[in-house]
CSV table of C-alpha atoms in Angstrom, one decimal:
chain,number,residue,atom,x,y,z
S,307,MET,CA,31.4,69.5,-36.7
S,308,ASN,CA,31.1,65.8,-36.2
S,309,VAL,CA,34.0,65.3,-38.6
S,310,LEU,CA,36.1,67.7,-36.6
S,311,PHE,CA,35.2,66.0,-33.4
S,312,PHE,CA,36.1,62.6,-34.9
S,313,ARG,CA,39.5,63.9,-36.0
S,314,LEU,CA,40.2,65.3,-32.6
S,315,SER,CA,39.2,62.1,-30.9
S,316,LEU,CA,41.3,60.1,-33.2
S,317,ARG,CA,44.3,62.3,-32.6
S,318,ALA,CA,43.7,62.0,-28.8
S,319,LEU,CA,43.5,58.2,-29.1
S,320,ILE,CA,46.7,58.1,-31.1
S,321,CYS,CA,48.4,60.3,-28.5
S,322,LEU,CA,47.2,58.0,-25.7
S,323,LEU,CA,48.4,54.9,-27.5
S,324,SER,CA,51.8,56.6,-28.2
S,325,LEU,CA,52.2,57.5,-24.6
S,326,ALA,CA,51.2,53.9,-23.5
S,327,ALA,CA,53.7,52.5,-26.0
S,328,SER,CA,56.4,54.8,-24.7
S,329,ALA,CA,55.7,53.9,-21.1
S,330,ALA,CA,55.8,50.2,-21.9
S,331,SER,CA,59.1,50.6,-23.8
S,332,ALA,CA,60.5,52.6,-20.9
S,333,ALA,CA,59.7,50.0,-18.3
S,334,THR,CA,62.7,49.4,-16.1
S,335,LEU,CA,63.8,46.9,-13.4
S,336,GLN,CA,64.3,48.3,-9.9
S,337,ALA,CA,66.9,46.7,-7.6
S,338,GLU,CA,64.3,46.3,-4.8
S,339,GLN,CA,61.8,44.9,-7.2
S,340,LEU,CA,64.3,42.2,-8.3
S,341,GLU,CA,65.2,41.3,-4.8
S,342,GLN,CA,61.5,40.8,-3.8
S,343,GLN,CA,60.9,38.7,-6.9
S,344,VAL,CA,63.8,36.5,-6.1
S,345,LEU,CA,62.7,36.0,-2.5
S,346,GLN,CA,59.2,35.1,-3.7
S,347,ARG,CA,60.1,32.8,-6.6
S,348,ASN,CA,63.4,31.1,-5.7
S,349,ALA,CA,62.7,27.3,-5.5
S,350,GLY,CA,65.6,26.8,-3.1
S,351,LEU,CA,64.1,29.2,-0.5
S,352,THR,CA,60.7,27.4,-0.9
S,353,ALA,CA,62.4,24.1,-0.2
S,354,THR,CA,64.0,25.5,2.9
S,355,ARG,CA,60.7,26.8,4.2
S,356,ALA,CA,59.3,23.3,3.7
S,357,ALA,CA,62.1,22.0,5.9
S,358,VAL,CA,61.0,24.3,8.7
S,359,ARG,CA,57.5,22.8,8.5
S,360,GLU,CA,59.1,19.4,8.8
S,361,ALA,CA,60.9,20.4,11.9
S,362,LEU,CA,57.8,21.9,13.5
S,363,ALA,CA,55.9,18.7,12.8
S,364,ARG,CA,58.6,16.8,14.5
S,365,VAL,CA,58.0,18.9,17.7
S,366,ARG,CA,54.5,17.6,17.8
S,367,MET,CA,55.7,14.1,17.3
S,368,VAL,CA,58.3,13.9,20.1
S,369,ARG,CA,56.1,15.4,22.8
S,370,ALA,CA,53.4,12.7,22.4
S,371,LEU,CA,53.4,9.6,24.6
S,372,PRO,CA,54.0,6.3,22.9
S,373,ASP,CA,50.9,4.5,21.6
S,374,PRO,CA,49.2,2.3,24.1
S,375,SER,CA,49.5,-1.5,23.5
S,376,ILE,CA,46.7,-4.1,23.6
S,377,SER,CA,47.0,-7.8,23.5
S,378,ALA,CA,44.6,-10.7,23.6
S,379,ALA,CA,45.1,-14.5,24.2
S,380,VAL,CA,42.8,-17.5,24.1
S,381,ALA,CA,43.1,-21.0,25.4
S,382,PRO,CA,42.5,-23.0,22.1
S,383,LEU,CA,41.2,-26.2,23.8
S,384,SER,CA,38.5,-24.1,25.5
S,385,LEU,CA,37.0,-22.8,22.3
S,386,GLY,CA,33.2,-23.5,22.2
S,387,GLY,CA,33.2,-24.1,26.0
S,388,PHE,CA,34.3,-27.1,28.1
S,389,ARG,CA,33.3,-29.0,31.2
S,390,GLU,CA,35.5,-29.0,34.3
S,391,SER,CA,36.4,-32.1,36.3
S,392,SER,CA,33.9,-30.9,38.8
S,393,GLY,CA,31.2,-31.1,36.2
S,394,ASN,CA,30.7,-27.3,35.9
S,395,ARG,CA,30.3,-25.8,32.4
S,396,ARG,CA,32.9,-23.1,31.5
S,397,ASN,CA,33.0,-20.7,28.6
S,398,THR,CA,36.0,-20.1,26.3
S,399,ASN,CA,39.0,-18.9,28.3
S,400,VAL,CA,40.5,-15.5,27.2
S,401,ARG,CA,43.0,-13.0,28.4
S,402,LEU,CA,42.9,-9.3,27.5
S,403,GLU,CA,45.5,-6.7,28.4
S,404,ILE,CA,46.0,-3.0,27.6
S,405,GLY,CA,49.2,-1.1,28.6
S,406,GLN,CA,50.8,2.4,28.4
S,407,GLU,CA,54.5,3.1,28.4
S,408,LEU,CA,55.5,6.2,30.4
S,409,PRO,CA,59.1,7.5,30.0
S,410,TRP,CA,61.1,8.7,33.0
S,411,PRO,CA,59.9,12.1,34.2
S,412,GLY,CA,61.2,15.0,32.2
S,413,THR,CA,62.1,12.9,29.1
S,414,LEU,CA,59.3,14.1,27.0
S,415,GLY,CA,60.0,17.7,27.9
S,416,LEU,CA,63.7,17.3,26.9
S,417,ARG,CA,62.7,15.7,23.6
S,418,GLU,CA,60.4,18.6,22.9
S,419,ASP,CA,63.1,21.2,23.8
S,420,ALA,CA,65.6,19.5,21.5
S,421,ALA,CA,63.1,19.3,18.6
S,422,ARG,CA,61.9,22.9,19.1
S,423,SER,CA,65.5,24.2,19.1
S,424,GLU,CA,66.1,22.3,15.9
S,425,ALA,CA,63.0,23.9,14.4
S,426,ASP,CA,64.3,27.3,15.4
S,427,ALA,CA,67.6,26.4,13.8
S,428,ALA,CA,65.8,25.5,10.6
S,429,LEU,CA,64.0,28.8,10.7
S,430,GLN,CA,67.4,30.6,10.9
S,431,ASP,CA,68.5,28.6,7.9
S,432,VAL,CA,65.6,30.3,6.0
S,433,SER,CA,66.8,33.7,7.2
S,434,SER,CA,70.4,32.9,6.1
S,435,LEU,CA,69.3,31.8,2.7
S,436,ARG,CA,67.2,35.0,2.3
S,437,LEU,CA,70.3,37.0,3.1
S,438,GLN,CA,72.4,35.1,0.6
S,439,LEU,CA,69.8,35.4,-2.1
S,440,ALA,CA,69.4,39.2,-1.4
S,441,ALA,CA,73.2,39.6,-1.8
S,442,LEU,CA,73.2,37.5,-5.0
S,443,SER,CA,70.3,39.6,-6.3
S,444,ALA,CA,72.2,42.8,-5.6
S,445,ALA,CA,75.3,41.6,-7.2
S,446,ALA,CA,73.4,40.3,-10.3
S,447,TYR,CA,71.5,43.6,-10.6
S,448,ALA,CA,74.8,45.5,-10.3
S,449,GLU,CA,76.2,43.5,-13.2
S,450,TRP,CA,72.9,44.0,-15.2
S,451,TYR,CA,73.3,47.7,-14.7
S,452,TYR,CA,77.0,47.7,-15.6
S,453,VAL,CA,76.6,45.7,-18.9
S,454,HIS,CA,73.8,48.1,-20.0
S,455,ARG,CA,75.8,51.2,-19.2
S,456,ALA,CA,79.0,49.7,-20.8
S,457,LEU,CA,77.1,49.0,-24.0
S,458,GLN,CA,75.8,52.6,-24.0
S,459,ILE,CA,79.2,54.1,-23.4
S,460,ASN,CA,80.8,51.8,-26.0
S,461,GLN,CA,78.2,52.9,-28.5
S,462,SER,CA,78.7,56.5,-27.7
S,463,ASN,CA,82.5,56.1,-28.2
S,464,LEU,CA,81.9,54.3,-31.4
S,465,LEU,CA,80.0,57.3,-32.8
S,466,LEU,CA,82.8,59.5,-31.5
S,467,VAL,CA,85.5,57.5,-33.3
S,468,ASP,CA,83.4,57.6,-36.4
S,469,GLU,CA,83.4,61.4,-36.2
S,470,LEU,CA,87.2,61.3,-35.7
S,471,ARG,CA,87.5,59.0,-38.8
S,472,GLN,CA,85.5,61.5,-40.9
S,473,LEU,CA,87.7,64.3,-39.6
S,474,ALA,CA,90.8,62.3,-40.6
S,475,GLU,CA,89.3,61.5,-44.0
S,476,ASN,CA,88.6,65.2,-44.6
S,477,ARG,CA,92.2,66.2,-43.7
S,478,TYR,CA,93.6,63.3,-45.7
S,479,ALA,CA,91.5,64.4,-48.8
S,480,THR,CA,93.0,67.9,-48.5
S,481,GLY,CA,96.5,66.6,-48.0
S,482,LEU,CA,96.8,67.8,-44.4
S,483,ALA,CA,97.0,64.3,-42.9
S,484,SER,CA,98.2,60.8,-43.9
S,485,GLN,CA,96.2,57.7,-44.6
S,486,GLN,CA,97.5,56.2,-41.4
S,487,ASP,CA,95.2,58.5,-39.4
S,488,VAL,CA,92.2,57.1,-41.2
S,489,LEU,CA,93.4,53.5,-40.7
S,490,GLN,CA,93.9,54.2,-37.0
S,491,ALA,CA,90.4,55.3,-36.7
S,492,GLU,CA,89.0,52.3,-38.5
S,493,VAL,CA,91.1,49.9,-36.3
S,494,GLU,CA,89.8,51.6,-33.2
S,495,MET,CA,86.2,51.2,-34.5
S,496,GLN,CA,86.8,47.5,-35.0
S,497,HIS,CA,88.0,47.2,-31.4
S,498,LEU,CA,84.9,49.0,-30.2
S,499,ARG,CA,82.6,46.7,-32.3
S,500,HIS,CA,84.4,43.7,-30.8
S,501,ARG,CA,83.8,45.1,-27.3
S,502,THR,CA,80.1,45.4,-28.2
S,503,ILE,CA,80.0,41.7,-29.0
S,504,THR,CA,81.8,40.8,-25.7
S,505,LEU,CA,79.4,43.0,-23.7
S,506,GLN,CA,76.4,41.5,-25.4
S,507,ARG,CA,77.6,38.0,-24.4
S,508,GLN,CA,78.0,39.3,-20.8
S,509,ARG,CA,74.5,40.6,-20.9
S,510,VAL,CA,73.2,37.1,-21.9
S,511,VAL,CA,75.2,35.6,-19.0
S,512,VAL,CA,73.9,38.0,-16.4
S,513,GLN,CA,70.3,37.6,-17.7
S,514,ALA,CA,70.7,33.8,-17.3
S,515,ARG,CA,72.1,34.3,-13.8
S,516,ILE,CA,69.1,36.5,-12.8
S,517,ASN,CA,66.6,34.1,-14.3
S,518,GLY,CA,68.3,31.3,-12.4
S,519,LEU,CA,67.7,33.2,-9.1
S,520,LEU,CA,64.1,33.6,-10.2
S,521,SER,CA,63.8,29.8,-11.0
S,522,ARG,CA,62.6,30.4,-14.5
S,523,PRO,CA,63.9,29.8,-18.1
S,524,ALA,CA,67.4,31.3,-18.6
S,525,ASP,CA,66.3,33.1,-21.8
S,526,THR,CA,63.4,35.0,-20.2
S,527,ALA,CA,63.6,38.7,-21.2
S,528,LEU,CA,64.4,41.2,-18.5
S,529,ASP,CA,63.7,45.0,-18.4
S,530,ALA,CA,66.6,47.4,-18.5
S,531,PRO,CA,67.9,48.4,-15.1
S,532,ALA,CA,66.6,51.6,-13.6
S,533,GLY,CA,70.0,52.7,-12.1
S,534,LEU,CA,72.1,52.6,-9.0
S,535,THR,CA,72.1,54.7,-5.9
S,536,GLU,CA,75.1,56.9,-5.3
S,537,PRO,CA,77.7,55.8,-2.7
S,538,SER,CA,77.1,57.1,0.8
S,539,ALA,CA,78.9,57.0,4.1
S,540,LEU,CA,79.5,53.6,5.6
S,541,PRO,CA,79.0,52.6,9.2
S,542,SER,CA,82.1,52.0,11.3
S,543,TYR,CA,83.5,48.5,11.5
S,544,ALA,CA,82.8,48.4,15.2
S,545,ALA,CA,79.1,49.1,14.7
S,546,LEU,CA,78.9,46.5,11.9
S,547,GLN,CA,80.6,44.0,14.1
S,548,ILE,CA,78.3,44.5,17.0
S,549,GLN,CA,75.2,44.1,14.9
S,550,ALA,CA,76.6,41.0,13.0
S,551,LEU,CA,77.5,39.1,16.2
S,552,ARG,CA,74.1,39.9,17.7
S,553,ASP,CA,71.7,39.4,14.7
S,554,HIS,CA,73.3,37.2,12.1
S,555,PRO,CA,71.1,34.1,11.6
S,556,GLU,CA,74.0,31.7,11.0
S,557,LEU,CA,75.3,32.4,14.5
S,558,LYS,CA,71.8,32.1,15.9
S,559,GLN,CA,71.4,28.8,14.1
S,560,LEU,CA,74.5,27.3,15.7
S,561,ARG,CA,73.4,28.5,19.1
S,562,LYS,CA,70.0,26.8,18.6
S,563,LEU,CA,71.7,23.6,17.5
S,564,ILE,CA,73.9,23.7,20.6
S,565,ALA,CA,70.8,24.2,22.8
S,566,ALA,CA,69.2,21.2,21.0
S,567,ASN,CA,72.3,19.0,21.7
S,568,ARG,CA,72.4,20.2,25.4
S,569,ALA,CA,68.9,18.7,25.7
S,570,ARG,CA,70.1,15.5,24.1
S,571,GLU,CA,72.9,15.3,26.7
S,572,SER,CA,70.3,15.5,29.4
S,573,LEU,CA,68.3,12.8,27.5
S,574,ALA,CA,71.4,10.6,27.5
S,575,ASP,CA,71.7,11.0,31.2
S,576,LYS,CA,68.0,10.0,31.7
S,577,ALA,CA,68.6,6.9,29.6
S,578,PHE,CA,70.2,5.3,32.7
S,579,TYR,CA,66.9,5.4,34.4
S,580,PRO,CA,64.1,3.0,33.7
S,581,ASP,CA,60.9,3.7,31.8
S,582,PHE,CA,57.5,2.7,33.3
S,583,GLU,CA,54.5,0.8,32.0
S,584,ILE,CA,51.1,0.6,33.5
S,585,PHE,CA,48.6,-1.9,32.4
S,586,GLY,CA,45.2,-3.4,33.0
S,587,ALA,CA,44.1,-7.0,32.3
S,588,TYR,CA,41.2,-9.4,32.3
S,589,ASN,CA,41.8,-13.1,32.6
S,590,SER,CA,38.9,-15.5,32.5
S,591,LEU,CA,41.2,-18.4,33.5
S,592,MET,CA,40.7,-17.4,37.1
S,593,ASN,CA,37.9,-19.2,38.8
S,594,SER,CA,36.6,-16.3,40.9
S,595,GLU,CA,35.4,-13.0,39.5
S,596,GLU,CA,37.6,-11.1,42.0
S,597,GLN,CA,40.7,-12.6,40.5
S,598,ARG,CA,40.0,-12.0,36.9
S,599,TRP,CA,40.5,-8.2,36.8
S,600,LEU,CA,44.1,-7.0,37.1
S,601,ILE,CA,46.0,-3.7,37.2
S,602,GLY,CA,49.8,-3.4,37.4
S,603,ALA,CA,53.0,-1.6,36.6
S,604,GLY,CA,56.4,-2.5,35.2
S,605,ILE,CA,59.8,-1.1,34.4
S,606,ASN,CA,62.4,-1.9,31.9
S,607,LEU,CA,65.9,-2.8,33.1
S,608,PRO,CA,68.6,-0.4,31.7
S,609,ILE,CA,71.4,-2.8,32.1
S,610,ALA,CA,73.2,-2.1,28.8
S,611,ARG,CA,75.2,0.7,30.4
S,612,ASP,CA,78.0,0.7,27.8
S,613,LYS,CA,75.5,1.5,25.1
S,614,ARG,CA,74.1,4.4,27.1
S,615,ARG,CA,77.5,5.7,27.9
S,616,ALA,CA,78.3,5.7,24.2
S,617,VAL,CA,75.2,7.8,23.5
S,618,GLN,CA,76.2,10.1,26.3
S,619,ASP,CA,79.7,10.5,24.9
S,620,LEU,CA,78.3,11.1,21.4
S,621,ALA,CA,76.0,13.9,22.6
S,622,GLN,CA,78.9,15.6,24.5
S,623,ALA,CA,81.2,15.3,21.5
S,624,THR,CA,78.6,16.8,19.2
S,625,THR,CA,78.1,19.7,21.5
S,626,ALA,CA,81.8,20.4,21.5
S,627,ARG,CA,81.9,20.2,17.7
S,628,LEU,CA,79.1,22.7,17.4
S,629,GLN,CA,80.8,25.1,19.8
S,630,TYR,CA,84.0,25.0,17.8
S,631,GLN,CA,81.9,25.5,14.6
S,632,LEU,CA,80.3,28.6,16.3
S,633,GLU,CA,83.7,30.0,17.1
S,634,ASP,CA,85.0,29.4,13.6
S,635,ARG,CA,81.8,30.8,11.9
S,636,ARG,CA,82.1,33.9,14.1
S,637,ALA,CA,85.6,34.5,13.0
S,638,GLN,CA,84.8,33.9,9.3
S,639,LEU,CA,81.8,36.2,9.5
S,640,LEU,CA,83.8,39.0,10.9
S,641,SER,CA,86.4,38.4,8.2
S,642,GLN,CA,83.8,38.6,5.4
S,643,LEU,CA,82.4,41.7,7.0
S,644,GLU,CA,85.7,43.5,7.0
S,645,GLN,CA,86.4,42.4,3.5
S,646,SER,CA,83.0,43.6,2.2
S,647,ARG,CA,83.4,47.0,4.0
S,648,ALA,CA,86.9,47.5,2.6
S,649,ALA,CA,85.5,46.6,-0.9
S,650,ALA,CA,82.6,49.1,-0.5
S,651,ALA,CA,84.9,51.8,0.8
S,652,GLU,CA,87.4,51.3,-2.1
S,653,ALA,CA,84.6,51.4,-4.7
S,654,ALA,CA,83.0,54.5,-3.2
S,655,HIS,CA,86.4,56.2,-3.2
S,656,ALA,CA,86.9,55.3,-6.9
S,657,VAL,CA,83.4,56.6,-7.8
S,658,LEU,CA,84.1,59.9,-6.3
S,659,LEU,CA,87.6,60.1,-7.8
S,660,TYR,CA,86.3,59.3,-11.3
S,661,GLN,CA,83.4,61.7,-11.0
S,662,THR,CA,85.4,64.7,-9.7
S,663,GLN,CA,88.8,64.2,-11.2
S,664,LEU,CA,89.4,61.6,-13.9
S,665,ILE,CA,86.2,61.9,-16.0
S,666,PRO,CA,86.6,65.8,-16.4
S,667,ARG,CA,90.3,65.4,-17.0
S,668,THR,CA,89.9,62.8,-19.8
S,669,GLY,CA,87.2,64.9,-21.4
S,670,GLU,CA,89.5,67.9,-21.3
S,671,ALA,CA,92.4,65.9,-22.7
S,672,LEU,CA,90.3,64.6,-25.6
S,673,SER,CA,89.1,68.1,-26.4
S,674,ALA,CA,92.6,69.5,-26.4
S,675,ALA,CA,93.9,66.6,-28.5
S,676,ARG,CA,91.1,67.2,-31.1
S,677,ALA,CA,91.8,70.9,-31.2
S,678,GLU,CA,95.5,70.4,-31.7
S,679,TYR,CA,95.0,67.9,-34.4
S,680,GLY,CA,92.5,70.1,-36.1
S,681,SER,CA,95.0,72.9,-36.1
S,682,GLY,CA,97.7,70.7,-37.4
S,683,ALA,CA,99.8,70.9,-34.3
S,684,GLY,CA,99.0,67.4,-32.9
S,685,ALA,CA,99.1,63.8,-34.0
S,686,PHE,CA,96.0,61.7,-34.6
S,687,SER,CA,97.4,59.0,-32.4
S,688,ASP,CA,97.2,61.4,-29.5
S,689,VAL,CA,93.4,61.9,-30.3
S,690,ILE,CA,92.9,58.1,-30.4
S,691,GLN,CA,94.8,57.7,-27.1
S,692,ALA,CA,92.7,60.4,-25.5
S,693,GLU,CA,89.6,58.7,-26.7
S,694,ARG,CA,90.7,55.4,-25.1
S,695,PHE,CA,91.5,57.1,-21.8
S,696,LYS,CA,88.0,58.7,-21.8
S,697,LEU,CA,86.3,55.4,-22.6
S,698,GLN,CA,88.3,53.5,-20.0
S,699,ALA,CA,87.5,56.2,-17.3
S,700,GLU,CA,83.8,56.0,-18.1
S,701,LEU,CA,83.7,52.3,-18.0
S,702,GLU,CA,85.7,52.3,-14.7
S,703,LEU,CA,83.3,54.7,-13.2
S,704,GLU,CA,80.3,52.4,-13.9
S,705,ARG,CA,82.4,49.4,-12.9
S,706,ASN,CA,83.0,50.9,-9.4
S,707,ARG,CA,79.4,52.0,-9.1
S,708,ALA,CA,78.4,48.4,-9.7
S,709,ASP,CA,81.1,47.1,-7.3
S,710,TYR,CA,79.9,49.4,-4.6
S,711,PHE,CA,76.3,48.3,-4.9
S,712,ALA,CA,77.3,44.7,-4.8
S,713,ALA,CA,79.7,45.2,-1.8
S,714,ARG,CA,77.0,47.0,0.1
S,715,GLY,CA,74.7,44.1,-0.6
S,716,GLU,CA,77.3,41.8,0.9
S,717,LEU,CA,77.6,44.1,3.9
S,718,ARG,CA,73.8,43.7,4.5
S,719,ARG,CA,74.3,39.9,4.2
S,720,TRP,CA,77.0,39.7,6.9
S,721,THR,CA,75.3,42.1,9.3
S,722,GLY,CA,72.0,40.2,9.2
S,723,GLY,CA,70.0,42.2,6.7
S,724,THR,CA,70.3,45.8,7.6
S,725,LEU,CA,73.1,48.3,8.2
S,726,PRO,CA,73.4,50.2,11.4
S,727,GLU,CA,73.0,53.9,11.5
S,728,THR,CA,76.0,55.8,10.2
S,729,THR,CA,77.7,57.6,13.1
S,730,VAL,CA,80.9,58.7,11.3
S,731,VAL,CA,81.6,60.6,8.2
S,732,SER,CA,82.9,58.3,5.4
S,733,GLU,CA,86.7,58.5,4.9
S,734,VAL,CA,85.9,58.5,1.2
S,735,GLN,CA,85.1,62.2,1.1
S,736,HIS,CA,88.3,63.2,3.0
S,737,GLU,CA,90.7,61.3,0.9
S,738,THR,CA,89.6,62.9,-2.4
S,739,ARG,CA,89.8,66.5,-1.2
């Protein structure tokens, strides 16, 4: 009984270990998982976040008053005390003064406004980089998916051509075919083997690209991709345009920089007004106690007006430059948005076309060519040609799936991270009916 129980337990343990090994070997990389890892580990994004902290620290710096000043002076001949002409004994003569500079009213507030707008602009820079990294992550994942599927498809066709070669050899051995058929199959197999080498090199390149986004060694192993979502209806260009102009961080960043420079224009205007200084002093040189304590105020004289006008002109020119940059960036953003939508629509159309039309037709053509060759009514070159058409159609299907996924990632980048709700039926479904 104990022996039986031991055997059953051992079998159960082996089964559990087998299941665990299968689960480990079947581990896959999800697109969302890769994006989150990139956003967490990318060193460039971490550096940009540090720049935001710098900008926020600058806000606290500019809103503070200048440090107070303190000065002291002594009459050197009075050190150790001295006797006046009247015969009175005097101690060492000293003069102490403490002062505080006060900028023209509103200056500190404008400095804080400018610095805070720049900090907000730096924060939008983080958002822009996140969008860029998310799009790069989607494109890299799409390539990772494609190269794996292409290797699988190529291997499947390699086995298919090997079957065709065996068929040609059998017919050649019985005198029903020429040796040229066998040679054609062998040449096709060599082409497929070379394609395997090319795809393996592409896999290394994509792996290095993904590891670069993750800021880790280029040869770090990656799990196989889990798959790609099927194409779906795209939002209208009008809806995408509205969301992009409203939400995109690059446009928000330029608006914040314009606001910061508007504050600098006002600061340049205030530079024509004087700054104040208040001070208190004690001077033991005075004979009476009432005269030794002093309080006072002073101003600087902003007489270098040419310099201040140059600062004013500089601030105005910078604002104009930023406004033109905003206009240009808006136009470029909408251009990229339309291009990405067109690319996504084209890829979605191609996926549906290959799925519903070309893949079934190439499969039927290959089956017909094999049947005709087997009956002696067809040429082996027709079989090889049909196999090539089938291989190309399968690769093109996966290529367009990957292109759609990457283009949709670009759409999310140019709209600000999310896509608006789809309110129209995609034109893809109508054009293929």
